[in-house]
mmCIF file of C-alpha atoms in Angstrom:
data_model
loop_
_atom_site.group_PDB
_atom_site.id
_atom_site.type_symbol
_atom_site.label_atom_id
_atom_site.label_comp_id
_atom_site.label_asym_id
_atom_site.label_seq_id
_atom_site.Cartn_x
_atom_site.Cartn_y
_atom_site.Cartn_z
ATOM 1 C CA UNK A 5 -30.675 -99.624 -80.376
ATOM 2 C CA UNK A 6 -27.741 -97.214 -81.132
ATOM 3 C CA UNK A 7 -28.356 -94.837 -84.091
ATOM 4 C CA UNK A 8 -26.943 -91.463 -86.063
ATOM 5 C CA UNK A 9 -29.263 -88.758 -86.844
ATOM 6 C CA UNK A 10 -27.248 -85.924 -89.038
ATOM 7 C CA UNK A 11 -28.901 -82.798 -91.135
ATOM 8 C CA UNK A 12 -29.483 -83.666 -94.222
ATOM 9 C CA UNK A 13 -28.093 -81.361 -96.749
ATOM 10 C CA UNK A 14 -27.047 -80.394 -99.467
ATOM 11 C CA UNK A 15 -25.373 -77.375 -97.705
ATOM 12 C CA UNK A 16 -23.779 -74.731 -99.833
ATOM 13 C CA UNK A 17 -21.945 -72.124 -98.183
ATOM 14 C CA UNK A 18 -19.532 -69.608 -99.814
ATOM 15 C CA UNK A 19 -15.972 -69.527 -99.174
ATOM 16 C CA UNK A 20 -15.079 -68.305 -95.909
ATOM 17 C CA UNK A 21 -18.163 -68.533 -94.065
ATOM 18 C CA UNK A 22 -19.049 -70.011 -90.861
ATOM 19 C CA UNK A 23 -19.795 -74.434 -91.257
ATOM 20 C CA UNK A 24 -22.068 -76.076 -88.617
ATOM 21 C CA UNK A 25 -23.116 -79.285 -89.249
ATOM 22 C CA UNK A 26 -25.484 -81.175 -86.978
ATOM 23 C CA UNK A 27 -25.230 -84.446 -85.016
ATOM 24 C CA UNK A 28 -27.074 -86.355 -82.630
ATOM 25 C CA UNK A 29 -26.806 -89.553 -81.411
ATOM 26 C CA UNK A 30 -28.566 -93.076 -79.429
ATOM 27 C CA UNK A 31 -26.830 -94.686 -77.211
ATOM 28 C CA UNK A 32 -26.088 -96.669 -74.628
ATOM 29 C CA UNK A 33 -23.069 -97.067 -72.291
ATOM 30 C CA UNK A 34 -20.185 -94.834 -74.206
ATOM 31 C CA UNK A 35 -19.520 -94.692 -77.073
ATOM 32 C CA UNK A 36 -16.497 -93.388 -79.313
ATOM 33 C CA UNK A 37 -17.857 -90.451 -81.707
ATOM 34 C CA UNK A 38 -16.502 -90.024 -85.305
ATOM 35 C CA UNK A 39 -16.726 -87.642 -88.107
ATOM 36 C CA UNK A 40 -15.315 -89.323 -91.766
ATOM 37 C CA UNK A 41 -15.547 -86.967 -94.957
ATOM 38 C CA UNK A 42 -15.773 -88.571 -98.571
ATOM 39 C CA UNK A 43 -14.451 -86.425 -101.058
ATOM 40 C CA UNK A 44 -15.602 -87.148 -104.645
ATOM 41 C CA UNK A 45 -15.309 -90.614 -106.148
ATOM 42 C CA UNK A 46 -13.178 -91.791 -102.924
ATOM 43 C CA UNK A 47 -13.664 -94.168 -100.040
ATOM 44 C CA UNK A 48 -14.680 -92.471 -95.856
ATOM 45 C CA UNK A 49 -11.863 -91.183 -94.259
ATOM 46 C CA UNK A 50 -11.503 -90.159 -90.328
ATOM 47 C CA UNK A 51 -11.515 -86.286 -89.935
ATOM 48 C CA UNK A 52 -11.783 -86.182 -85.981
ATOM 49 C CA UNK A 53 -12.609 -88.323 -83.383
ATOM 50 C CA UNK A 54 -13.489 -88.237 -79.283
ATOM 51 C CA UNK A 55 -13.737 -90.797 -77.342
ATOM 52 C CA UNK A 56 -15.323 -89.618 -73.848
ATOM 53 C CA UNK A 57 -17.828 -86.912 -73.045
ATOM 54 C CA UNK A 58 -16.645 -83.307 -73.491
ATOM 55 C CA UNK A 59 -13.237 -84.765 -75.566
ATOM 56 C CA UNK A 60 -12.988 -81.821 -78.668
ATOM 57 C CA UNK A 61 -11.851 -83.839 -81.479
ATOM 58 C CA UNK A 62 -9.963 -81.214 -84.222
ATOM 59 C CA UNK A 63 -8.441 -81.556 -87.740
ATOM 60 C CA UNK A 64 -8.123 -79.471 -90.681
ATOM 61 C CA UNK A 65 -9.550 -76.262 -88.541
ATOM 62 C CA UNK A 66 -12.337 -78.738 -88.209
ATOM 63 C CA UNK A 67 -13.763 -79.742 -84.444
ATOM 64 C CA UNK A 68 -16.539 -81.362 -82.915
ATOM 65 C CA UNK A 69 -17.214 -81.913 -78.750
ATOM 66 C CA UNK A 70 -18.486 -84.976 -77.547
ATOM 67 C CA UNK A 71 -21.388 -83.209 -75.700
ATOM 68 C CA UNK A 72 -23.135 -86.193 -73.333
ATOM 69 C CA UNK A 73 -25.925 -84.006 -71.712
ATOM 70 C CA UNK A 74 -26.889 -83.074 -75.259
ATOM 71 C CA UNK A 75 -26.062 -86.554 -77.394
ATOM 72 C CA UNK A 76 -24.724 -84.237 -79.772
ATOM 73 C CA UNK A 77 -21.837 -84.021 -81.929
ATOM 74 C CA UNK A 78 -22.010 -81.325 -84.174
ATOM 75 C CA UNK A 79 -19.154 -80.257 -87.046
ATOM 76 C CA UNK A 80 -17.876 -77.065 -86.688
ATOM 77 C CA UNK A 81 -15.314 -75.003 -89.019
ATOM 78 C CA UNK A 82 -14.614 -71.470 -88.958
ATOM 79 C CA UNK A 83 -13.789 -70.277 -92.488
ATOM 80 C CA UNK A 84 -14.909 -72.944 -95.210
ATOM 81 C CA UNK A 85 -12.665 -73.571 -98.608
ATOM 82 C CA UNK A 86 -14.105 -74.807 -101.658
ATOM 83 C CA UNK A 87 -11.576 -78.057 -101.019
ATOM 84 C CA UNK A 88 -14.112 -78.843 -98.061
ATOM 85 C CA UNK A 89 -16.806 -79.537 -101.014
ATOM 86 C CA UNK A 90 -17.507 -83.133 -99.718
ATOM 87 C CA UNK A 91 -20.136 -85.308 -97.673
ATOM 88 C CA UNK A 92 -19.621 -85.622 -94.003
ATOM 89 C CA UNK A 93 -20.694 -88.571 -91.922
ATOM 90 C CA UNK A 94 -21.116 -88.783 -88.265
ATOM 91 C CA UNK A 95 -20.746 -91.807 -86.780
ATOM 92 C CA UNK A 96 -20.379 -93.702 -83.366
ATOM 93 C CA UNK A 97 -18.862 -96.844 -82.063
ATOM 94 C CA UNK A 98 -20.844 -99.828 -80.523
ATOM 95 C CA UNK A 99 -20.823 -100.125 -76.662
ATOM 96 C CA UNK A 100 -22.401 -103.558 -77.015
ATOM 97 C CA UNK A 101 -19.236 -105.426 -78.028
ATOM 98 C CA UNK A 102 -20.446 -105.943 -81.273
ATOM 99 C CA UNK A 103 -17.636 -104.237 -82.888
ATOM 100 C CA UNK A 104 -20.458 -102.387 -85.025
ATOM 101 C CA UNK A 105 -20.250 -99.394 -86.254
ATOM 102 C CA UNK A 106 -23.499 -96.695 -86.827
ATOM 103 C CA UNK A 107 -23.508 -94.126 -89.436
ATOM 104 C CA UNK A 108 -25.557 -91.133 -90.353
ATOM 105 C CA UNK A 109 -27.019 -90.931 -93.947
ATOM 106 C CA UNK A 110 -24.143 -88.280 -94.836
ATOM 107 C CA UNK A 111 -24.151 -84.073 -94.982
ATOM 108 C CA UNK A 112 -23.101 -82.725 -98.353
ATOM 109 C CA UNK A 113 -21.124 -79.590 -98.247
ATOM 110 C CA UNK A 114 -20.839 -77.501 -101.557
ATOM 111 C CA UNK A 115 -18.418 -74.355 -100.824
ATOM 112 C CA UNK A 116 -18.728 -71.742 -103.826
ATOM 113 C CA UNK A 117 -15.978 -69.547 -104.920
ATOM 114 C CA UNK B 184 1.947 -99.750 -96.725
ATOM 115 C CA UNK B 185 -1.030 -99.749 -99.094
ATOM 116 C CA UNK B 186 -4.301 -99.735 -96.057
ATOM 117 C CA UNK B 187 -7.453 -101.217 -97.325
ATOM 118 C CA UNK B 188 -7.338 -102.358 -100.825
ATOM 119 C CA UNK B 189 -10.877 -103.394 -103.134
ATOM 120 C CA UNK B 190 -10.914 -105.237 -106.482
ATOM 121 C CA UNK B 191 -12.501 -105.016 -108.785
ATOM 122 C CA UNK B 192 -12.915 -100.965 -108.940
ATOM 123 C CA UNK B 193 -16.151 -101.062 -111.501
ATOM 124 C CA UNK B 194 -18.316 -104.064 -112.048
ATOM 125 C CA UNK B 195 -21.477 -104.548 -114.619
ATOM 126 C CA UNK B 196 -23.359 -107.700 -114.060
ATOM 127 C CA UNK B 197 -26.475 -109.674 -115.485
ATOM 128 C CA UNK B 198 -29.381 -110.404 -113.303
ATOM 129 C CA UNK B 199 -28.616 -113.735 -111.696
ATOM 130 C CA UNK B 200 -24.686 -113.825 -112.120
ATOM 131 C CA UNK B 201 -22.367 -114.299 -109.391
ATOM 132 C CA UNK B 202 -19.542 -112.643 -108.311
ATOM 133 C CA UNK B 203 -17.167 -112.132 -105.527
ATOM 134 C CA UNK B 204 -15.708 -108.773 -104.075
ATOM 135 C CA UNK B 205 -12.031 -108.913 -103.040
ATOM 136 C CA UNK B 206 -11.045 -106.702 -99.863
ATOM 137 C CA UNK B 207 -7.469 -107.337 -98.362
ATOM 138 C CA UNK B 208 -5.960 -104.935 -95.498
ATOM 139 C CA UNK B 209 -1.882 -104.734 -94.912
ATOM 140 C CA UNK B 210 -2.162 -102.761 -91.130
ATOM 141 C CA UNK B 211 -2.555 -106.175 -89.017
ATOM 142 C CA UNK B 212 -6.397 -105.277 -87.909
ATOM 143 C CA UNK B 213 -8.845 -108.167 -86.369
ATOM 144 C CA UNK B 214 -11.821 -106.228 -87.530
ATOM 145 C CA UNK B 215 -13.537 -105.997 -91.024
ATOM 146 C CA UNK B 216 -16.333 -104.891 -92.482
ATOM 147 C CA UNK B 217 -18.492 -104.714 -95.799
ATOM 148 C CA UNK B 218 -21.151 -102.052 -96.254
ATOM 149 C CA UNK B 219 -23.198 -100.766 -98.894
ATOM 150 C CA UNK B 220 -23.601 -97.068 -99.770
ATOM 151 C CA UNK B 221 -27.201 -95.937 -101.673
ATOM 152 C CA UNK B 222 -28.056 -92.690 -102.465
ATOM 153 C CA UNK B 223 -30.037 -91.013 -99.183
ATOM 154 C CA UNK B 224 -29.213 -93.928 -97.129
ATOM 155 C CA UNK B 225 -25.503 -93.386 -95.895
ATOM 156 C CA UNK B 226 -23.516 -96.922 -95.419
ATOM 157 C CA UNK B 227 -25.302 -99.850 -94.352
ATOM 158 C CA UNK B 228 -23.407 -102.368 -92.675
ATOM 159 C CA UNK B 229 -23.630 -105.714 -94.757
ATOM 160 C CA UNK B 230 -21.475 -108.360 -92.410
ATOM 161 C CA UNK B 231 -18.389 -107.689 -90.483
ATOM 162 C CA UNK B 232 -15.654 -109.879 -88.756
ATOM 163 C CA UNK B 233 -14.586 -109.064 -85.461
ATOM 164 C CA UNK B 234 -12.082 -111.452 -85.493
ATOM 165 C CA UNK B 235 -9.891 -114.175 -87.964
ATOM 166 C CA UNK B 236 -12.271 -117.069 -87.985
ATOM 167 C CA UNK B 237 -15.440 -115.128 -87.116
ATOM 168 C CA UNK B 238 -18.602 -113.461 -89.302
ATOM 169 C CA UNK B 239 -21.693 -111.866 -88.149
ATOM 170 C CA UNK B 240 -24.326 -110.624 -90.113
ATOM 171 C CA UNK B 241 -25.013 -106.702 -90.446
ATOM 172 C CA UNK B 242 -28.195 -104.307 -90.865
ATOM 173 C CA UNK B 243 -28.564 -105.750 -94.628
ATOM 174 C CA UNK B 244 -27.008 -108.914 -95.292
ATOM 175 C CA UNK B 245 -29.885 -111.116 -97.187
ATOM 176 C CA UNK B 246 -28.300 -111.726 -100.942
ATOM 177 C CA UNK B 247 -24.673 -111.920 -99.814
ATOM 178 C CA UNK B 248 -22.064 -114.416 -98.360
ATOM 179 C CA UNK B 249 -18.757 -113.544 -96.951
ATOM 180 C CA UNK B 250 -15.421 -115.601 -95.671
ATOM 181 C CA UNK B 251 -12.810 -114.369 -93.613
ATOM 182 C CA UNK B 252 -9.789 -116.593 -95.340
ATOM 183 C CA UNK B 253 -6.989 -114.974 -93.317
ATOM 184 C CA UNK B 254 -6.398 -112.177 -91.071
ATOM 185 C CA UNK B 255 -5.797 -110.276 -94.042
ATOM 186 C CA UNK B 256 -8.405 -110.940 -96.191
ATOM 187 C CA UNK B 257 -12.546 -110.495 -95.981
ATOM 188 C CA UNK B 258 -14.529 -111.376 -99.138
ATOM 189 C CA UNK B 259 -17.966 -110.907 -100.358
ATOM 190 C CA UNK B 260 -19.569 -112.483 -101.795
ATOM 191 C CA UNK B 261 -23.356 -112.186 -104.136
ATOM 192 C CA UNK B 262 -24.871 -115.333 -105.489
ATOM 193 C CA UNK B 263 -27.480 -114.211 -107.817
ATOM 194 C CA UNK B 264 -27.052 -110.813 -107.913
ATOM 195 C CA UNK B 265 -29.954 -108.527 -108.190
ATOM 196 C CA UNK B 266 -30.510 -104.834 -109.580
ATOM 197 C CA UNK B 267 -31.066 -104.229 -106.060
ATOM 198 C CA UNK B 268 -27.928 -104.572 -105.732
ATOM 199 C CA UNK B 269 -26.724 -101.745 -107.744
ATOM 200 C CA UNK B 270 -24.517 -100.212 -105.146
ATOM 201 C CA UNK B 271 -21.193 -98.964 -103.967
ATOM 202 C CA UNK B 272 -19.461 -101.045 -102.131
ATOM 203 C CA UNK B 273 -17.009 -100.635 -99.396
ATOM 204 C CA UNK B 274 -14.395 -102.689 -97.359
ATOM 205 C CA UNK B 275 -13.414 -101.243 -94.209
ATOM 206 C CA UNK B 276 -11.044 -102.571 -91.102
ATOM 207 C CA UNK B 277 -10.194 -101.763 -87.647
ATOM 208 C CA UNK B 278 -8.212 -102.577 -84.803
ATOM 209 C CA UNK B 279 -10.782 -103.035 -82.754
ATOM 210 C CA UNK B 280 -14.350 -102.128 -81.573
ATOM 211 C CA UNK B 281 -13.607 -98.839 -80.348
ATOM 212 C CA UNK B 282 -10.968 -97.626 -83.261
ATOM 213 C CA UNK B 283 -11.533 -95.643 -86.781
ATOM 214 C CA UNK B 284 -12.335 -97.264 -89.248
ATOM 215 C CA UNK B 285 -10.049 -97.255 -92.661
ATOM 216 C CA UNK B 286 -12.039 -97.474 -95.938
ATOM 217 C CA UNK B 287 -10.941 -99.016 -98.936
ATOM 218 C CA UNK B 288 -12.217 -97.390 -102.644
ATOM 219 C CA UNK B 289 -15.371 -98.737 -103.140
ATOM 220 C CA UNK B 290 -16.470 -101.287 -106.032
ATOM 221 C CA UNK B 291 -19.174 -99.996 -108.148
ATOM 222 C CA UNK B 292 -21.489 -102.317 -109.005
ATOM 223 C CA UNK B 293 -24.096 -101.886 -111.553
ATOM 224 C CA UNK B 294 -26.784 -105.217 -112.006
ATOM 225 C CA UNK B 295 -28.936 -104.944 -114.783
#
């Protein structure tokens, strides 16, 4: 079956510096890829999305390339803020007509001042 | 336009009471979904509803009932709850299959 396999954290970076966070993915057929960030105390929300291979989804200076040859997904940022303290979730789309949805277990990011 | 909204926001109950969990969405989606979030263990998908009029279970729906009462509206719903329920809950709807999802709050739910 489909599944999400993300780095598990906690990551804790210092402001500025380079974020990579890791993604890879099951699948078959094609599916959409998602990244949703929950900041403290808050419900998911979408951050980027890409819905065929080599699509770069970007937001927020965030991106992520749908890489098919890899079945990877990774989270990419430039120059972290402490604002981006959250926990990132890869997820993907079902190609089954299910209308299911797969999620990794979650990345937490802690930027320090 | 208030998205996905969740009531209650915080709930404690006794082993063995029942409760339901209200989700309602104002964007006109056909999907919705409930999950579960646990420490370590990302969301879990509890049941979902592709469509008005249709339920499916998820990856952990033993313990739980839902209805789909409107296009609007998807609750949950725990019988006898158990502390292994103690969770955060979420609501979450789509367009369709291949669409992000939008989250409501969560519902905290402590069982003791």
């Amino acid at each position: 079956g489909n599944s999400v396999t993300q780095m598990e954290g906690p990551v804790t970076l210092s402001e500025e510096a380079f974020l990579t966070i890791n993604c890879t993915y099951t699948a078959t057929g094609y599916p959409s890829l998602f990244w949703y960030v929950q900041y403290p105390g808050e419900g998911l929300q979408l951050l980027l999305k890409a819905t065929k291979a080599d699509d770069k989804g970007s937001n927020k200076g965030f991106e992520a390339t749908y890489r098919k040859e890899t079945t990877s997904f990774h989270l990419e940022k430039g120059s972290v803020q402490v604002s981006d303290s959250a926990v990132y979730f890869c997820a993907l789309s079902s190609t089954s007509g299910t209308y299911k949805y797969i999620f990794g277990t979650g990345t937490r990011l802690k930027v320090l001042a | 336009n208030a998205g996905v909204t969740q009531t209650p926001k915080f709930q404690v109950l006794k082993t063995g009471q029942s409760m339901t969990l209200q989700c309602a969405q104002d964007m006109n989606h056909n999907s919705m979904y409930w999950y579960r979030q646990d420490p370590g263990m990302g969301l879990r998908l509890i049941y979902y509803s592709a469509s008005e009029g249709t339920t499916d279970k998820g990856e952990v729906p033993n313990g739980y009932n839902v209805s789909r009462l409107n296009k609007r509206e998807f609750s949950l719903r725990l019988e006898s709850a158990a502390p292994s329920q103690t969770s955060v809950y979420f609501c979450a709807s789509t367009v369709a299959g291949d669409y992000e999802q939008y989250f409501g709050p969560g519902t905290r739910l402590t069982v003791t």
